[in-house]
PDB file of C-alpha atoms in Angstrom:
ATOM      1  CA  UNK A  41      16.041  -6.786  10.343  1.00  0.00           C
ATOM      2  CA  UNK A  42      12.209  -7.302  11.437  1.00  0.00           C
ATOM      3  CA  UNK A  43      11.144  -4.087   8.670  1.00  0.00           C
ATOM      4  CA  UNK A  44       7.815  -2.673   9.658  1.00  0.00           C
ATOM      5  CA  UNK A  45       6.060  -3.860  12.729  1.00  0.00           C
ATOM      6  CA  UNK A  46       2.450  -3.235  14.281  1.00  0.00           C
ATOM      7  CA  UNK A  47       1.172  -3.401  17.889  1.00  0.00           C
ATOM      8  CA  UNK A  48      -1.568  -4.469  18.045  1.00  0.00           C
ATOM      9  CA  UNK A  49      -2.339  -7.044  15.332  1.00  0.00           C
ATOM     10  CA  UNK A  50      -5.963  -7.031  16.781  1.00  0.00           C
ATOM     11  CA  UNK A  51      -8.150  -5.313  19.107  1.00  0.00           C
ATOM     12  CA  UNK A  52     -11.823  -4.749  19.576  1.00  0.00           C
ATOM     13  CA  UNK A  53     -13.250  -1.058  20.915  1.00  0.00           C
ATOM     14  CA  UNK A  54     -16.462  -0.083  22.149  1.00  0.00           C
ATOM     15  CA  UNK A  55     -17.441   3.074  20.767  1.00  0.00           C
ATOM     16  CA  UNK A  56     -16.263   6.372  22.437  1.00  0.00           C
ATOM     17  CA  UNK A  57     -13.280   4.160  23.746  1.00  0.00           C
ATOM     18  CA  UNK A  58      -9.670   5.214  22.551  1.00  0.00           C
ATOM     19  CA  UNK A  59      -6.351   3.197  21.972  1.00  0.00           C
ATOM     20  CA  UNK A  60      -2.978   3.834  20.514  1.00  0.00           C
ATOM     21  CA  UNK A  61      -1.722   1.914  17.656  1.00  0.00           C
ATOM     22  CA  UNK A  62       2.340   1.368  17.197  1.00  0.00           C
ATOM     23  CA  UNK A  63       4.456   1.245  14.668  1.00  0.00           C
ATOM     24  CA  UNK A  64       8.129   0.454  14.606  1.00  0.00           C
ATOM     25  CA  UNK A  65      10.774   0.246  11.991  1.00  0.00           C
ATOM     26  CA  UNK A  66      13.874  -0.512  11.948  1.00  0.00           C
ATOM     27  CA  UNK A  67      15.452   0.354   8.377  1.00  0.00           C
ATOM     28  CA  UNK A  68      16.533   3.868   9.297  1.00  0.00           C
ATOM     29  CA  UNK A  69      13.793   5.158   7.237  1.00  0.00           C
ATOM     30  CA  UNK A  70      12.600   9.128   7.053  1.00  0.00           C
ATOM     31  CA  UNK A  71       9.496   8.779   6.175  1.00  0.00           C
ATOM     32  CA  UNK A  72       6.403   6.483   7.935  1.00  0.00           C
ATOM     33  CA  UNK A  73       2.533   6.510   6.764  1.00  0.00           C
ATOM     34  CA  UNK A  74      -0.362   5.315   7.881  1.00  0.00           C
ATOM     35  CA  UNK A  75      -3.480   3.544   5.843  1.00  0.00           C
ATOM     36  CA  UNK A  76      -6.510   2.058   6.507  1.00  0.00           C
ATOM     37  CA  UNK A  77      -7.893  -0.668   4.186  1.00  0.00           C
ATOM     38  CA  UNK A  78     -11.829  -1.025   3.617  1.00  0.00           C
ATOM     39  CA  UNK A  79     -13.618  -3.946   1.127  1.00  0.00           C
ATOM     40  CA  UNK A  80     -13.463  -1.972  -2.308  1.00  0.00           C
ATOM     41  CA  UNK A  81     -11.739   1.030  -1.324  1.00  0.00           C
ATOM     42  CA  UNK A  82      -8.366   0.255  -1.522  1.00  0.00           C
ATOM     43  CA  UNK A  83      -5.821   1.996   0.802  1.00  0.00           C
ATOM     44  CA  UNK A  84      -6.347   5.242   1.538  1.00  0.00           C
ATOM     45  CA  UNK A  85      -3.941   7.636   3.749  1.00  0.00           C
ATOM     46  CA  UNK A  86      -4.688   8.969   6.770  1.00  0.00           C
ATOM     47  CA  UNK A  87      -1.547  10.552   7.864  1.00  0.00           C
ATOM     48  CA  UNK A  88       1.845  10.513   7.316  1.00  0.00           C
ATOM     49  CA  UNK A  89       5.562  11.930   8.786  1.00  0.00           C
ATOM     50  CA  UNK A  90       8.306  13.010   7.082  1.00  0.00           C
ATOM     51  CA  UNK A  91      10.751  12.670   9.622  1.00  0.00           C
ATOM     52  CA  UNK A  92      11.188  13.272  13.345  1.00  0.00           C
ATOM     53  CA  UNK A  93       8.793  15.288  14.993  1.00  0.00           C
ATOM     54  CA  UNK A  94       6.874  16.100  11.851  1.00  0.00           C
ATOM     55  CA  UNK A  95       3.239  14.947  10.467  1.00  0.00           C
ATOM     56  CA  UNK A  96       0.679  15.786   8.044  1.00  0.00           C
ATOM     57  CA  UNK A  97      -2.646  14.803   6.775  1.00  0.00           C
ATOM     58  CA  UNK A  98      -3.622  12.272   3.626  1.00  0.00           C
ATOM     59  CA  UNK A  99      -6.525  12.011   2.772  1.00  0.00           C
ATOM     60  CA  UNK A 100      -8.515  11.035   5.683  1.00  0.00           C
ATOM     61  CA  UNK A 101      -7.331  12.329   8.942  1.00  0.00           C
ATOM     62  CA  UNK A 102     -10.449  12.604  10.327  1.00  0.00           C
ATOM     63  CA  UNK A 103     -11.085  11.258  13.972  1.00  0.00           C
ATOM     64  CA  UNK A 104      -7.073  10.336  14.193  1.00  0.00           C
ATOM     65  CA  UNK A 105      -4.232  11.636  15.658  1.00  0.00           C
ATOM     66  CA  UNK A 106      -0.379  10.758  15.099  1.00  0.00           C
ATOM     67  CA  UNK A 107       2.892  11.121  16.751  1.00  0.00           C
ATOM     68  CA  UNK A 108       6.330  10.965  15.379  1.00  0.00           C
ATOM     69  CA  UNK A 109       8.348  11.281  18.445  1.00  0.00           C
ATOM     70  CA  UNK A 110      11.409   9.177  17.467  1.00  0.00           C
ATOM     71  CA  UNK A 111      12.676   8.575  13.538  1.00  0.00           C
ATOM     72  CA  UNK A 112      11.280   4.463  14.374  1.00  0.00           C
ATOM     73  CA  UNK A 113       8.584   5.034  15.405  1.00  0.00           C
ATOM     74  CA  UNK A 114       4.837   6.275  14.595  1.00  0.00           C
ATOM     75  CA  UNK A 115       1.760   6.383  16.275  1.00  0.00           C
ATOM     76  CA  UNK A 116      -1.916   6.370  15.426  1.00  0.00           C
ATOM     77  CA  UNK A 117      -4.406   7.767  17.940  1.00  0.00           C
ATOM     78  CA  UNK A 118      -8.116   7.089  17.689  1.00  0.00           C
ATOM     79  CA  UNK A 119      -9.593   9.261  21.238  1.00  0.00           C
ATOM     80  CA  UNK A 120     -12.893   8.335  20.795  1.00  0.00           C
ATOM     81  CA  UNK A 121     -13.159   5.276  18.518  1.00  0.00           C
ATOM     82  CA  UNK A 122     -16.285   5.244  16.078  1.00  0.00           C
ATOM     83  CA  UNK A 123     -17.917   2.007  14.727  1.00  0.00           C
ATOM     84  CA  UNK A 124     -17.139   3.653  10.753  1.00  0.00           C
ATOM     85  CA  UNK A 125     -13.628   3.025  11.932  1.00  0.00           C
ATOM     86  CA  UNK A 126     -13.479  -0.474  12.172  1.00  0.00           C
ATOM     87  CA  UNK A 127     -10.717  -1.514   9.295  1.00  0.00           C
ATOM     88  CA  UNK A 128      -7.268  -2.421   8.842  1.00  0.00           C
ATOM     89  CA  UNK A 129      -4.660  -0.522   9.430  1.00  0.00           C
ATOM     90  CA  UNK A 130      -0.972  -0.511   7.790  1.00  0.00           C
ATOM     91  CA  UNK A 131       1.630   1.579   8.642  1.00  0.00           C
ATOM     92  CA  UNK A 132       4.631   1.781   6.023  1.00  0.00           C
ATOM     93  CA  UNK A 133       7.965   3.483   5.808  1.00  0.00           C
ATOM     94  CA  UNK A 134      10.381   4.787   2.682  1.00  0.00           C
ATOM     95  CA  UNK A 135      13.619   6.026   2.706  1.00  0.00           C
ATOM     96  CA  UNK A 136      13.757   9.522   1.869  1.00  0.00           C
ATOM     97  CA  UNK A 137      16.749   9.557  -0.703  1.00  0.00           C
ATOM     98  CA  UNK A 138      15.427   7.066  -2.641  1.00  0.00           C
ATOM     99  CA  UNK A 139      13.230   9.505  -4.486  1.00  0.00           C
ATOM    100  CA  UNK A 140      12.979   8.318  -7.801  1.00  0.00           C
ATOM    101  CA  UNK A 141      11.639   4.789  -6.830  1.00  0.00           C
ATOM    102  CA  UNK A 142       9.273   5.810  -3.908  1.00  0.00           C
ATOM    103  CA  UNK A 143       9.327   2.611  -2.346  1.00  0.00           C
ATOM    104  CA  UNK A 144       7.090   1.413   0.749  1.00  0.00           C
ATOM    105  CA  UNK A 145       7.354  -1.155   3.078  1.00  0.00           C
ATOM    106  CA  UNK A 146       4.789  -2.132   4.509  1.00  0.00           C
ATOM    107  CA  UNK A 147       4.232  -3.876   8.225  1.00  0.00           C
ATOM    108  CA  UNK A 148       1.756  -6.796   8.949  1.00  0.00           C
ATOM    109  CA  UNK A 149      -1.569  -4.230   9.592  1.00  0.00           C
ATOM    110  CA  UNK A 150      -3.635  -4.089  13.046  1.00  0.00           C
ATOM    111  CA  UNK A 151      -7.419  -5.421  12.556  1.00  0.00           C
ATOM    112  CA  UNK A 152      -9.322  -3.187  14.805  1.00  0.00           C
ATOM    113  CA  UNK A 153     -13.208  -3.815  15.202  1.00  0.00           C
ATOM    114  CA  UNK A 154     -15.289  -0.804  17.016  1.00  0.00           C
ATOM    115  CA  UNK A 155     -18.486  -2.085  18.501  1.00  0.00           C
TER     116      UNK A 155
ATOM    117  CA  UNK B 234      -5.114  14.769  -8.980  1.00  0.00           C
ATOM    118  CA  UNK B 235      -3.247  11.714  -8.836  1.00  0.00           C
ATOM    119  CA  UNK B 236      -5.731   8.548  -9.772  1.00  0.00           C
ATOM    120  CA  UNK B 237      -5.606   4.806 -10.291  1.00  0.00           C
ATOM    121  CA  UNK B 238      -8.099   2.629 -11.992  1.00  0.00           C
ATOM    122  CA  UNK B 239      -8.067  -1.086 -11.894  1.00  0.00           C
ATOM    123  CA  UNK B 240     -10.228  -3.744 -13.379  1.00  0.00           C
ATOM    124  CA  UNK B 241     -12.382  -4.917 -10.335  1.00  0.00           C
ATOM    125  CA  UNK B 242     -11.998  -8.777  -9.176  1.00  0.00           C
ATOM    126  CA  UNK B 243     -12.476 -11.141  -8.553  1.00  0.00           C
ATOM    127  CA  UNK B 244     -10.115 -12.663 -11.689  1.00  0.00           C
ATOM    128  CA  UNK B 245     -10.859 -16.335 -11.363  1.00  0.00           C
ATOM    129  CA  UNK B 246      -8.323 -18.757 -13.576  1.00  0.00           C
ATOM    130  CA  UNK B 247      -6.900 -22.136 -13.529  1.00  0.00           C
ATOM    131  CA  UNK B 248      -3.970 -22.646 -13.211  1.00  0.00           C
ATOM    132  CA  UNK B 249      -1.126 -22.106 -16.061  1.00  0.00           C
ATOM    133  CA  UNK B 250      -3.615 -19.892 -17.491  1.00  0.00           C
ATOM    134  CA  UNK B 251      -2.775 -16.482 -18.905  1.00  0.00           C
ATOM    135  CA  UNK B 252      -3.418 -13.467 -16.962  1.00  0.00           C
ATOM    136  CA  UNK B 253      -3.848  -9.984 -16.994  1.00  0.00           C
ATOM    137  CA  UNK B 254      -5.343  -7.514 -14.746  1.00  0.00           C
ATOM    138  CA  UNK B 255      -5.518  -3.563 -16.227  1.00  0.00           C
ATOM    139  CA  UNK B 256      -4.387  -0.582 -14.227  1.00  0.00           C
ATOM    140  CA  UNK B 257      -4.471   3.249 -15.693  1.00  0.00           C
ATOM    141  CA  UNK B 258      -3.769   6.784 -14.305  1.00  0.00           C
ATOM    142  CA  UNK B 259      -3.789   9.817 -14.019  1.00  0.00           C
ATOM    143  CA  UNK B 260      -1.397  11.930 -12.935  1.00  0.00           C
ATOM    144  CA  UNK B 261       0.859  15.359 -13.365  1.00  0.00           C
ATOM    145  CA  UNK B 262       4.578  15.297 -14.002  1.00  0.00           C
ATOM    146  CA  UNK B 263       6.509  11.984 -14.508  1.00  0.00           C
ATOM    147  CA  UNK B 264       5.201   9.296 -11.992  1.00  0.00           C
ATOM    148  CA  UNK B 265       6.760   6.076 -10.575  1.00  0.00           C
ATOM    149  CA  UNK B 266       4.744   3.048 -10.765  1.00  0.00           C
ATOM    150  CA  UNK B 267       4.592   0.357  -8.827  1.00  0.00           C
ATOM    151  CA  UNK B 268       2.228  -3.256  -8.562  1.00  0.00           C
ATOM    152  CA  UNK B 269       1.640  -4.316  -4.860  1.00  0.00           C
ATOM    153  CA  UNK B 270       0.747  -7.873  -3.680  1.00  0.00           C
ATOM    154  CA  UNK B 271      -1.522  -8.991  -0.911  1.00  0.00           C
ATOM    155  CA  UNK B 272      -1.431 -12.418   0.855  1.00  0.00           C
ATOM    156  CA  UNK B 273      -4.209 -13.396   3.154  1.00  0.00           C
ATOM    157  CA  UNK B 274      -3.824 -12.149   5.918  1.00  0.00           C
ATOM    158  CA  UNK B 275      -0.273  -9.864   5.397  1.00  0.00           C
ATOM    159  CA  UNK B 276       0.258  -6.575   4.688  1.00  0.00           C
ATOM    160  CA  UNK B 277       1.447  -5.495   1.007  1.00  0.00           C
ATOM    161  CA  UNK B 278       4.951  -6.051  -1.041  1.00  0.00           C
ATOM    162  CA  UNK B 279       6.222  -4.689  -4.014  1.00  0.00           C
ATOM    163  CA  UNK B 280       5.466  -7.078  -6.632  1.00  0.00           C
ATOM    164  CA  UNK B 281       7.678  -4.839  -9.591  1.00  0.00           C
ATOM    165  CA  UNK B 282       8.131  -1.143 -10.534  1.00  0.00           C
ATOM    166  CA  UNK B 283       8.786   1.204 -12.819  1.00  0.00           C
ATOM    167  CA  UNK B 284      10.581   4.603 -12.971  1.00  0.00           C
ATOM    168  CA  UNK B 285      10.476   6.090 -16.528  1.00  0.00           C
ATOM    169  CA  UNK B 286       8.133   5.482 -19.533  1.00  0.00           C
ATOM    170  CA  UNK B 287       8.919   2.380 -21.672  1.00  0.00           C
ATOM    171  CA  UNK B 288      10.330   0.424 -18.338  1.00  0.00           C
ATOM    172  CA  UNK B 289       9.225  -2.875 -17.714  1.00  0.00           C
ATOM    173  CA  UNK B 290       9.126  -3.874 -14.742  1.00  0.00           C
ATOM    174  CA  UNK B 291       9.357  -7.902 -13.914  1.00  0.00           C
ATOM    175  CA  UNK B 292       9.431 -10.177 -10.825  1.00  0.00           C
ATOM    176  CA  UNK B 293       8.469 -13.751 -10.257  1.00  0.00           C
ATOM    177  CA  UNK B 294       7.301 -14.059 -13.632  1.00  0.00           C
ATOM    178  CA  UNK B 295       5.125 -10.987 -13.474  1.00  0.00           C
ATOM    179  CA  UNK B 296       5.486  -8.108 -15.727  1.00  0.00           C
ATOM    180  CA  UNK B 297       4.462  -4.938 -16.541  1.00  0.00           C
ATOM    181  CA  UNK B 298       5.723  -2.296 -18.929  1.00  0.00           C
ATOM    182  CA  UNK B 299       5.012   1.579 -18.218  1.00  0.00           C
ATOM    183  CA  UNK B 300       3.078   3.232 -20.953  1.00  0.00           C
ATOM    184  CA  UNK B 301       2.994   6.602 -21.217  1.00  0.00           C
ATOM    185  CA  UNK B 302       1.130   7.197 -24.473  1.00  0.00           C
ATOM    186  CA  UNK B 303      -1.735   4.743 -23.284  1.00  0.00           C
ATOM    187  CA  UNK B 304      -1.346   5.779 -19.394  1.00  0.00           C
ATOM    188  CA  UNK B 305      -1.128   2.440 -18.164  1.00  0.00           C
ATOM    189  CA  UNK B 306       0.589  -0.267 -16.528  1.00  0.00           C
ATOM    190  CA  UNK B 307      -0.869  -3.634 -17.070  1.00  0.00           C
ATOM    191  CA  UNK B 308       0.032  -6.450 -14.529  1.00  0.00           C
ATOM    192  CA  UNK B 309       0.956  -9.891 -17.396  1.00  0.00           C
ATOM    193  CA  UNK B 310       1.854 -13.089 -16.581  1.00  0.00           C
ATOM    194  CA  UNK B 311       2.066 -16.134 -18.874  1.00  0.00           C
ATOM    195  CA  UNK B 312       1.345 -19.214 -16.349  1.00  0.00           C
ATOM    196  CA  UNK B 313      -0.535 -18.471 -13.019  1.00  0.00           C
ATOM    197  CA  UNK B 314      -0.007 -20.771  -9.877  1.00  0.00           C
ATOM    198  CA  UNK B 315      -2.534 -21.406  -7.480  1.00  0.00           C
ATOM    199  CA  UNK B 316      -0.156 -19.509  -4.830  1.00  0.00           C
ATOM    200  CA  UNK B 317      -0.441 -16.588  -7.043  1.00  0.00           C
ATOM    201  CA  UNK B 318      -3.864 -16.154  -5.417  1.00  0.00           C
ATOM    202  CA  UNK B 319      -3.911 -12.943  -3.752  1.00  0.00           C
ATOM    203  CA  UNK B 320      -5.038  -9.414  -4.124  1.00  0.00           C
ATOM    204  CA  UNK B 321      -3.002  -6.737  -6.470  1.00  0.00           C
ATOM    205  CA  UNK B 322      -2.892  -2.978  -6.104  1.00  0.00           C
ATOM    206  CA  UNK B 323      -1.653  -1.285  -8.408  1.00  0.00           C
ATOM    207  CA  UNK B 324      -0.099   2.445  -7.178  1.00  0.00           C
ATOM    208  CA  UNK B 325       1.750   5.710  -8.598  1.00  0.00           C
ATOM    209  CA  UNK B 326       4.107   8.083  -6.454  1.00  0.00           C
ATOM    210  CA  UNK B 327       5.398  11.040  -8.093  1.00  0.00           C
ATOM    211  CA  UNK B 328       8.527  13.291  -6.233  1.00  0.00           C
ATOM    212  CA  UNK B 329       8.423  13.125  -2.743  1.00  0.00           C
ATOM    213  CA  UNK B 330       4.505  12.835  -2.784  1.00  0.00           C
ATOM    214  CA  UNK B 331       2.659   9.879  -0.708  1.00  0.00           C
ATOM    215  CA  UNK B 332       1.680   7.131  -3.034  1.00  0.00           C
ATOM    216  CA  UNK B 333      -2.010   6.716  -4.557  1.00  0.00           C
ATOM    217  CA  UNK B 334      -3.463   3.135  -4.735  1.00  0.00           C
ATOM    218  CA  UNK B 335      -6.128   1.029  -6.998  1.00  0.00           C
ATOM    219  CA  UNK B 336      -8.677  -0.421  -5.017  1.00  0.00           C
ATOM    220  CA  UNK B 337      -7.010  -3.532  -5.782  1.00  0.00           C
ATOM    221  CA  UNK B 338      -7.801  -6.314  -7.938  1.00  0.00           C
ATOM    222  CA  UNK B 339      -8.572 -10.355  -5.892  1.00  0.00           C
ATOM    223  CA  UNK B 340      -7.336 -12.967  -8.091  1.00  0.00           C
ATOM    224  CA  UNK B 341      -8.289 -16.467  -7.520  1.00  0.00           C
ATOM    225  CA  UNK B 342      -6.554 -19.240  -8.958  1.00  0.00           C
ATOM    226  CA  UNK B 343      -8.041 -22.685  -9.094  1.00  0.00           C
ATOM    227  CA  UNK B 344      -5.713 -26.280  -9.998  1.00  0.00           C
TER     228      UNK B 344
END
């Protein structure tokens, strides 16, 4: 099993530009999320899916959009890329019965830079 | 809300030292808890968790032990490596809910 994979693991924007990130996974999972990491912040959500064809918002959606087309897959949108949105991005994935543990996996992250 | 606080880094030992880094919450309801590792350049793994209150939670010679009364779940280990090196996020999840992360915690080792 490869887990949790990201396309692309790095990619430079100018502003105003847009791009699609990817993520895949391949452990049947229900549920996929996406984070951003910035120095001292931590990860914070910005959306997340709990299963096919279904998204919400975490805590900062702003300026993204996602798409949960198929169960493996889940994609981040940025449609007119900002220079506050350079980071790192993770995507992660949990299997829905496994409720009491709440377990993410986590893919390798996408380092995007927005000149 | 769900919160997590963790001692800020960097945590900078030599090796076979002791080590601890501190993590508290706050949260409604009966949480999970969980300690995350970072690697340069990786994304995260589960270090340990823990489900209930009075779990301890242990991997790789890590541990941690879920205290309710104190809210907190303190990362422990008795003999650091330099490969331990890395930065550590602590994180709850409660129900189906997303989880909530520390800002994470670098800790350096040195030989």
């Amino acid at each position: 099993n490869a887990g949790v994979t990201q396309t692309p693991k790095f990619r430079v924007l100018k502003t105003g530009q847009s791009m699609t990130l990817l993520c895949a996974q391949d452990m049947n999972h229900e549920y996929m999320y996406w984070y951003r990491q910035d120095p001292g912040m931590g990860l914070r959500l910005i959306h997340y899916s709990v299963g096919e064809g279904t998204t919400a918002k975490g805590e900062v959606p702003d300026g993204y959009n996602v798409s949960r087309l198929k169960k493996q897959n889940f994609l981040l949108g940025l449609e007119s890329a900002a220079p506050s949105q350079t980071s790192v991005y993770f995507c992660a994935s949990r299997d829905a019965t496994r409720v009491t543990y709440n377990e993410q996996f986590f893919g390798p992250g996408t380092r995007l830079t927005v000149l | 809300g769900n919160s997590v606080t963790q001692m800020e880094g960097p945590v900078t030992l030599s090796e076979e030292a002791f080590l601890t880094i501190n993590c508290t919450y706050t949260a409604t309801g009966y949480p999970s808890l969980f300690w995350y590792v970072q690697y340069p350049g990786e994304g995260l793994q589960l270090l340990l968790k823990a489900t209930k209150a009075d779990d301890k939670g242990s991997n790789k010679g890590f541990e941690a032990t879920y205290r309710k009364e104190t809210t907190s779940f303190h990362l422990e280990k008795g003999s650091v490596q330099v490969s331990d090196s890395a930065v550590y996020f602590c994180a709850l999840g409660s129900g189906y809910s997303t989880l909530t992360f520390g800002k994470g915690t670098m800790l350096l080792v040195s030989p």
